[in-house]
Short mmCIF file of C-alpha atoms and ligand atoms in Angstrom, two decimals:
data_model
loop_
_atom_site.label_atom_id
_atom_site.label_comp_id
_atom_site.label_asym_id
_atom_site.label_seq_id
_atom_site.Cartn_x
_atom_site.Cartn_y
_atom_site.Cartn_z
CA MET A 1 -15.11 -15.31 -3.47
CA SER A 2 -11.89 -16.12 -5.34
CA LEU A 3 -9.25 -13.44 -5.75
CA GLN A 4 -9.79 -13.54 -9.53
CA ALA A 5 -13.51 -12.89 -9.05
CA LEU A 6 -12.81 -9.99 -6.69
CA LEU A 7 -10.31 -8.47 -9.10
CA SER A 8 -12.78 -8.67 -11.95
CA GLN A 9 -14.85 -6.09 -10.03
CA LEU A 10 -12.10 -3.46 -10.47
CA GLU A 11 -12.34 -0.88 -13.26
CA ILE A 12 -8.56 -0.82 -13.62
CA PRO A 13 -6.01 -3.15 -11.96
CA VAL A 14 -5.00 -0.83 -9.12
CA ILE A 15 -4.92 -1.13 -5.34
CA VAL A 16 -4.45 2.03 -3.27
CA ALA A 17 -1.78 0.72 -0.89
CA PRO A 18 -2.33 0.81 2.88
CA MET A 19 -0.37 3.63 4.54
CA PHE A 20 0.20 4.20 8.25
CA LEU A 21 -1.03 7.68 9.34
CA VAL A 22 -2.23 8.38 5.77
CA SER A 23 -5.03 5.94 4.90
CA ASN A 24 -8.51 6.30 6.38
CA PRO A 25 -12.07 5.19 5.56
CA GLU A 26 -12.80 8.33 3.47
CA LEU A 27 -9.86 7.74 1.13
CA THR A 28 -10.67 4.02 0.98
CA ILE A 29 -14.36 4.50 0.15
CA ALA A 30 -13.59 7.21 -2.43
CA ALA A 31 -11.19 4.84 -4.25
CA CYS A 32 -13.71 1.98 -4.10
CA SER A 33 -16.41 4.27 -5.49
CA GLU A 34 -14.24 4.68 -8.62
CA GLY A 35 -13.70 0.94 -9.06
CA ILE A 36 -10.20 0.98 -7.55
CA MET A 37 -9.47 -1.12 -4.45
CA GLY A 38 -8.94 1.08 -1.39
CA SER A 39 -7.24 -0.11 1.79
CA PHE A 40 -5.97 0.88 5.23
CA PRO A 41 -3.66 -0.72 7.81
CA ALA A 42 -5.29 -2.14 10.95
CA HIS A 43 -2.36 -0.79 13.00
CA GLY A 44 -3.02 2.70 11.58
CA THR A 45 -5.83 2.94 14.12
CA ARG A 46 -5.11 3.83 17.76
CA SER A 47 -7.00 0.88 19.22
CA ARG A 48 -9.08 -2.17 18.44
CA GLU A 49 -12.21 -0.05 19.02
CA VAL A 50 -11.13 2.54 16.44
CA PHE A 51 -10.25 -0.26 14.00
CA GLU A 52 -13.75 -1.69 14.44
CA ASP A 53 -15.24 1.76 13.83
CA TRP A 54 -13.19 2.12 10.60
CA LEU A 55 -14.32 -1.33 9.45
CA ILE A 56 -17.98 -0.48 10.05
CA ARG A 57 -17.65 2.91 8.31
CA THR A 58 -15.90 1.38 5.31
CA ARG A 59 -18.25 -1.60 5.02
CA ASP A 60 -21.30 0.69 5.30
CA GLY A 61 -19.83 3.26 2.89
CA VAL A 62 -19.22 0.61 0.23
CA GLN A 63 -22.66 -0.90 0.85
CA ARG A 64 -24.28 2.54 0.45
CA LEU A 65 -22.67 2.87 -2.97
CA ARG A 66 -24.10 -0.53 -3.94
CA ASP A 67 -27.53 0.49 -2.69
CA GLN A 68 -27.32 3.55 -4.97
CA GLY A 69 -26.77 1.24 -7.94
CA ALA A 70 -22.98 1.77 -8.24
CA ARG A 71 -20.47 -1.07 -8.63
CA PRO A 72 -17.79 -0.23 -6.06
CA ALA A 73 -14.53 -2.14 -5.79
CA PRO A 74 -14.01 -4.39 -2.76
CA PHE A 75 -11.86 -2.91 0.02
CA ALA A 76 -8.78 -4.36 1.74
CA VAL A 77 -7.13 -4.20 5.15
CA ASN A 78 -3.43 -4.56 5.96
CA LEU A 79 -2.65 -6.86 8.85
CA VAL A 80 0.87 -7.19 10.26
CA VAL A 81 1.11 -10.94 10.85
CA HIS A 82 4.50 -10.89 12.60
CA ALA A 83 4.55 -12.32 16.13
CA SER A 84 5.80 -8.93 17.38
CA ASN A 85 2.40 -7.34 16.62
CA PRO A 86 0.48 -7.46 19.93
CA ARG A 87 -2.80 -6.58 18.19
CA MET A 88 -2.58 -9.37 15.63
CA GLU A 89 -5.16 -11.74 17.19
CA GLY A 90 -7.73 -9.06 18.06
CA ASP A 91 -7.41 -7.36 14.67
CA LEU A 92 -7.69 -10.71 12.86
CA GLU A 93 -10.87 -11.48 14.81
CA LEU A 94 -12.35 -8.19 13.59
CA CYS A 95 -11.38 -8.96 9.97
CA ILE A 96 -13.23 -12.26 10.40
CA LYS A 97 -16.24 -10.63 12.10
CA TYR A 98 -16.63 -8.05 9.31
CA ARG A 99 -15.64 -10.47 6.55
CA VAL A 100 -13.00 -8.15 5.11
CA PRO A 101 -12.90 -9.17 1.42
CA VAL A 102 -9.12 -8.81 0.96
CA VAL A 103 -6.44 -9.01 3.67
CA LEU A 104 -3.05 -7.58 2.73
CA SER A 105 -0.73 -9.39 5.13
CA SER A 106 2.72 -8.04 5.82
CA LYS A 107 5.87 -9.00 7.75
CA GLY A 108 6.34 -12.52 9.09
CA ALA A 109 4.50 -15.58 7.80
CA PRO A 110 0.72 -15.42 7.39
CA GLY A 111 0.42 -19.18 8.27
CA GLU A 112 -2.58 -19.86 10.51
CA ALA A 113 -4.26 -16.53 9.62
CA VAL A 114 -4.64 -17.64 5.98
CA LYS A 115 -6.85 -20.59 6.91
CA ARG A 116 -9.07 -18.47 9.14
CA ILE A 117 -9.47 -15.81 6.43
CA HIS A 118 -10.26 -18.44 3.79
CA ASP A 119 -12.86 -19.98 6.12
CA TYR A 120 -15.10 -16.88 5.87
CA GLY A 121 -14.44 -16.46 2.15
CA GLY A 122 -11.75 -13.76 2.36
CA VAL A 123 -8.53 -13.77 0.36
CA VAL A 124 -4.94 -13.00 1.42
CA ILE A 125 -2.23 -11.23 -0.55
CA HIS A 126 1.16 -11.15 1.20
CA ASP A 127 3.81 -8.44 0.96
CA VAL A 128 7.24 -9.72 -0.22
CA ALA A 129 10.54 -8.14 -1.16
CA ASN A 130 12.32 -11.12 -2.72
CA GLN A 131 11.81 -14.60 -4.16
CA ARG A 132 12.46 -16.38 -0.85
CA HIS A 133 9.75 -14.33 0.92
CA ALA A 134 7.37 -15.17 -1.93
CA GLU A 135 8.16 -18.88 -1.69
CA LYS A 136 7.45 -18.91 2.05
CA ALA A 137 4.20 -16.96 1.67
CA LEU A 138 2.98 -19.23 -1.12
CA GLU A 139 3.77 -22.32 0.97
CA SER A 140 1.44 -20.98 3.63
CA GLY A 141 -1.41 -20.83 1.10
CA VAL A 142 -1.78 -17.11 0.29
CA ASP A 143 -3.82 -16.21 -2.79
CA GLY A 144 -1.25 -13.86 -4.24
CA VAL A 145 1.83 -11.80 -3.45
CA ILE A 146 2.69 -8.11 -3.47
CA ALA A 147 6.17 -7.66 -4.93
CA VAL A 148 7.60 -4.56 -3.26
CA ALA A 149 10.44 -3.34 -5.47
CA GLY A 150 13.11 -0.74 -4.77
CA GLY A 151 11.89 2.86 -4.68
CA ALA A 152 8.63 2.14 -2.84
CA GLY A 153 7.37 4.36 -0.05
CA GLY A 154 7.34 3.09 3.54
CA HIS A 155 9.19 -0.13 4.30
CA THR A 156 10.58 -0.93 0.91
CA GLY A 157 12.22 -3.68 -1.09
CA THR A 158 15.55 -2.99 -2.73
CA ILE A 159 15.39 -5.08 -5.89
CA ASN A 160 14.84 -3.56 -9.33
CA PRO A 161 11.20 -4.19 -10.37
CA PHE A 162 12.11 -6.06 -13.60
CA ALA A 163 14.47 -8.37 -11.73
CA LEU A 164 12.00 -8.90 -8.89
CA MET A 165 9.05 -9.64 -11.21
CA ASN A 166 11.11 -12.12 -13.21
CA GLU A 167 12.32 -13.98 -10.12
CA ILE A 168 8.81 -14.20 -8.69
CA ARG A 169 7.36 -15.34 -12.01
CA ARG A 170 9.86 -18.24 -11.98
CA ILE A 171 8.03 -19.74 -8.99
CA HIS A 172 4.47 -18.38 -9.20
CA SER A 173 2.02 -18.13 -12.08
CA GLY A 174 -0.84 -16.75 -9.94
CA ILE A 175 -1.65 -13.20 -8.86
CA VAL A 176 1.23 -10.75 -8.41
CA VAL A 177 0.74 -7.13 -7.40
CA LEU A 178 3.73 -4.90 -8.18
CA ALA A 179 4.66 -1.97 -5.90
CA GLY A 180 7.18 0.83 -6.06
CA GLY A 181 7.34 4.25 -7.70
CA MET A 182 4.22 4.13 -9.88
CA THR A 183 2.12 7.28 -10.18
CA THR A 184 0.27 7.15 -13.52
CA GLY A 185 -2.16 5.00 -15.51
CA ARG A 186 0.63 4.36 -18.00
CA ASP A 187 2.75 2.94 -15.15
CA VAL A 188 -0.09 0.52 -14.36
CA LEU A 189 -0.07 -0.75 -17.95
CA ALA A 190 3.73 -1.02 -17.78
CA ALA A 191 3.44 -3.15 -14.63
CA GLN A 192 1.12 -5.48 -16.52
CA ALA A 193 3.56 -5.63 -19.43
CA MET A 194 6.21 -6.71 -16.92
CA GLY A 195 4.04 -9.63 -15.86
CA ALA A 196 2.17 -8.16 -12.89
CA ASP A 197 -1.61 -8.48 -12.55
CA LEU A 198 -2.08 -5.30 -10.58
CA ALA A 199 -0.28 -2.16 -9.46
CA TYR A 200 -0.02 -1.05 -5.81
CA LEU A 201 0.11 2.75 -5.54
CA GLY A 202 0.93 4.38 -2.21
CA THR A 203 2.90 7.63 -2.44
CA ARG A 204 0.68 9.12 -5.20
CA PHE A 205 -2.30 8.92 -2.82
CA ILE A 206 -0.53 10.68 0.09
CA ALA A 207 -1.06 13.89 -1.88
CA THR A 208 -4.86 13.74 -1.95
CA ARG A 209 -7.37 15.85 -0.05
CA GLU A 210 -8.74 12.88 1.91
CA SER A 211 -5.36 11.56 3.07
CA ASP A 212 -4.53 12.01 6.77
CA ALA A 213 -0.95 13.05 5.95
CA ALA A 214 0.15 16.39 7.41
CA GLU A 215 -0.33 19.31 5.03
CA GLY A 216 3.46 19.82 5.21
CA GLN A 217 4.09 16.31 3.92
CA LYS A 218 1.67 16.80 1.03
CA GLN A 219 3.45 20.04 0.06
CA MET A 220 6.87 18.38 0.45
CA ILE A 221 5.77 15.62 -1.93
CA VAL A 222 4.70 18.18 -4.52
CA ALA A 223 8.08 19.95 -4.18
CA SER A 224 10.27 16.80 -4.14
CA LYS A 225 12.19 14.81 -6.72
CA ALA A 226 13.34 11.19 -6.46
CA THR A 227 16.74 12.46 -5.32
CA ASP A 228 15.06 13.86 -2.18
CA ILE A 229 14.33 10.31 -1.00
CA PHE A 230 16.83 8.79 1.42
CA PHE A 231 17.00 5.02 1.85
CA SER A 232 17.92 3.82 5.33
CA ALA A 233 17.23 0.95 7.71
CA SER A 234 18.48 3.01 10.62
CA ILE A 235 15.44 5.20 11.32
CA ASP A 236 13.04 2.52 12.54
CA GLY A 237 15.06 -0.66 12.00
CA ALA A 238 13.55 -1.78 8.69
CA PRO A 239 14.73 -0.70 5.22
CA ALA A 240 12.59 2.29 4.29
CA ASN A 241 12.56 5.38 2.07
CA TRP A 242 12.49 8.70 3.94
CA MET A 243 11.96 12.28 2.74
CA THR A 244 15.33 14.02 3.15
CA PRO A 245 13.89 17.48 3.99
CA SER A 246 11.92 15.90 6.85
CA LEU A 247 15.05 14.17 8.17
CA ILE A 248 16.91 17.49 8.12
CA ALA A 249 13.98 19.29 9.79
CA ALA A 250 14.04 16.66 12.55
CA GLY A 251 17.73 17.32 13.17
CA VAL A 252 19.01 14.04 11.74
CA ASP A 253 22.67 14.23 10.64
CA LEU A 254 22.63 12.67 7.15
CA ASP A 255 26.35 11.77 7.35
CA VAL A 256 25.73 9.86 10.59
CA LEU A 257 22.70 8.18 9.01
CA ARG A 258 24.70 7.27 5.91
CA THR A 259 27.42 5.59 7.95
CA THR A 260 25.25 3.86 10.55
CA LEU A 261 25.71 0.12 10.31
CA PRO A 262 22.76 -2.03 9.25
CA GLY A 263 20.85 -3.24 12.30
CA LYS A 264 21.61 -0.06 14.28
CA ILE A 265 19.03 2.68 14.78
CA ILE A 266 20.10 6.30 15.13
CA SER A 267 19.08 7.89 18.42
CA SER A 268 15.69 9.59 18.38
CA HIS A 269 15.63 13.33 18.07
CA GLU A 270 13.96 15.17 20.94
CA SER A 271 10.24 15.00 20.49
CA LYS A 272 10.41 14.21 16.76
CA LYS A 273 8.71 10.96 15.97
CA ARG A 274 9.44 8.56 13.12
CA TRP A 275 6.54 8.43 10.62
CA LYS A 276 4.73 11.34 12.34
CA ASP A 277 7.45 14.01 11.88
CA ILE A 278 9.99 12.10 9.79
CA TRP A 279 8.04 11.31 6.65
CA THR A 280 8.31 8.45 4.22
CA ALA A 281 7.57 8.45 0.49
CA GLY A 282 8.73 6.59 -2.60
CA HIS A 283 10.72 7.62 -5.69
CA GLY A 284 7.47 8.52 -7.47
CA VAL A 285 7.39 11.93 -5.71
CA GLY A 286 9.05 13.64 -8.70
CA ASN A 287 5.96 13.06 -10.80
CA ILE A 288 3.44 14.42 -8.29
CA ASP A 289 2.45 18.06 -8.78
CA ASP A 290 -0.93 18.45 -7.15
CA ILE A 291 -3.24 17.47 -4.30
CA PRO A 292 -6.49 16.42 -5.98
CA THR A 293 -9.45 14.66 -4.40
CA THR A 294 -9.18 10.88 -4.43
CA VAL A 295 -12.04 10.66 -6.93
CA GLU A 296 -10.29 13.14 -9.29
CA LEU A 297 -7.05 11.17 -9.01
CA CYS A 298 -8.77 7.82 -9.66
CA ARG A 299 -10.54 9.24 -12.72
CA ARG A 300 -7.22 10.59 -14.00
CA LEU A 301 -5.53 7.21 -13.51
CA LYS A 302 -8.34 5.46 -15.38
CA ALA A 303 -8.19 7.94 -18.27
CA GLU A 304 -4.36 7.66 -18.46
CA TYR A 305 -4.55 3.86 -18.34
CA ARG A 306 -7.11 3.71 -21.16
CA ALA A 307 -5.17 6.23 -23.25
CA ALA A 308 -1.93 4.26 -22.77
CA LYS A 309 -3.68 1.04 -23.73
CA ALA A 310 -5.16 2.61 -26.87
CA SER A 311 -1.83 4.14 -27.87
CA PHE A 312 -0.06 0.79 -27.41
CA ALA A 313 -2.75 -1.08 -29.30
CA GLY A 314 -2.36 1.46 -32.13
CA ALA A 315 1.42 1.13 -32.13
CA LEU A 316 1.24 -2.69 -32.18
CA ALA A 317 -1.35 -2.68 -34.98
CA ALA A 318 0.89 -0.42 -37.09
CA GLU A 319 3.82 -2.85 -36.83
C1 FMN B 401 3.46 6.95 4.23
C2 FMN B 401 3.47 5.47 3.95
C3 FMN B 401 3.01 4.61 4.93
C4 FMN B 401 2.98 3.22 4.67
N1 FMN B 401 2.47 2.39 5.63
C5 FMN B 401 2.30 1.06 5.35
C6 FMN B 401 1.64 0.20 6.26
O1 FMN B 401 1.20 0.60 7.33
N2 FMN B 401 1.49 -1.10 5.90
C7 FMN B 401 1.95 -1.60 4.71
O2 FMN B 401 1.78 -2.78 4.43
N3 FMN B 401 2.61 -0.80 3.84
C8 FMN B 401 2.76 0.51 4.13
N4 FMN B 401 3.38 1.34 3.21
C9 FMN B 401 3.84 0.77 1.94
C10 FMN B 401 2.73 0.79 0.91
O3 FMN B 401 1.68 -0.06 1.29
C11 FMN B 401 3.24 0.41 -0.50
O4 FMN B 401 4.01 -0.76 -0.47
C12 FMN B 401 4.08 1.52 -1.14
O5 FMN B 401 3.54 2.77 -0.85
C13 FMN B 401 4.14 1.35 -2.66
O6 FMN B 401 5.13 2.16 -3.23
P1 FMN B 401 4.89 3.70 -3.67
O7 FMN B 401 4.74 4.46 -2.40
O8 FMN B 401 6.15 4.04 -4.38
O9 FMN B 401 3.67 3.77 -4.52
C14 FMN B 401 3.44 2.71 3.45
C15 FMN B 401 3.91 3.60 2.47
C16 FMN B 401 3.91 4.96 2.71
C17 FMN B 401 4.38 5.89 1.63
#
C-alpha cells in the first residue's frame, strides 16, 4: 500500500513516535484504536524473540479491532539502520515476516533495507535532522522523511522547525513528518500550516498510563518546564535532550557537562544508566500536566485538532 493510502486511514495526521524504554504494544494498539499511528522501536525489546512477541501482539491487537468493526490506524516500527546495530538484519527479517506496514528508519542510510521493505508492500519513513540527511535518505528511495527539529525528546535535531521545514521543502514535495515539542491538537494543525503532512509526538505520550516509563519520569514530566531540559551530546555520544533533575539525581556535574567538548562522553556515574536512570524528554514538557490513558489523550488531541481547525476556518472566513 502506498504511504498516502496508509495515511488516509488516520483520523488525524499524528504518529506516536517510537521511544526506547517507553513504547510497548499496549500503547501502540491503544493509539491505533483511536485512528492515530502507534509505534515502537525494535531495539526497545531485549532480544529478537521479544521483538517477535511484540510484533505478534501488535498485529493481533490491531486485527482484533478490525474484526470488531473498528477502523484502526496502521502501526509502525522503528529500525536503526546504522551498521553499528548488530540486530539490524534479524530485526529487518522480522519486519518482513510480519509485513510491518510502516518502518520508521533511523540513523545511517536505509539503502538496501528500503528495497526489501517495498518488496512486501511496506513503506519507509527516515528520520533526518537537516537537509543533507534528507537528500541522502530520499536518494535511497524512502517514501518520506521525519524532520526532527530542535527541542525534540531523545536524540534530537538542533534546527528551528520553521527553518528545517523550509529547507526540506526546497528538495522534497512528498511526505514530511515534523517532530519536536508538539503536545496538542493545535500544534498538529500548526505543523501542517508549516508545510508538514503529519506530526510526530513523543514526549507527550511518555506521560500516559500505558507507557513503560518509570513513574518518577512521568511525575518529573508533569513538574517540568522547557527550561528543565538540558541539551548535550556528551551523555551517550549523540545530541539529545535530557531532563536536568534526572542528571542531578544521577550525580552528573552540570558544569562539567556544559564544558565537555563535542565528541567526548562524560564518565558514567556508578550504577546509573543513561536512558534508564537519566531520562530524556523534549521541550514540550512544560505543557504536560497529567498522566491520562492513551485513549483519553488521543481523544483529546482529536478534539483539540478539530476545534483548532474550526476556529481557523472561522477566522479565515471572517477576513
Ligand atoms: C524517551 C524517548 C525515547 C526515544 N527513543 C527513540 C528511539 O528508540 N528511536 C527513535 O527513532 N526515536 C526515539 N525518540 C525520539 C522520538 O521518536 C521523537 O523523535 C521525539 O520524541 C519527538 O519529539 P517530542 O518528544 O518533543 O515530541 C525518543 C524520544 C524520547 C522522548
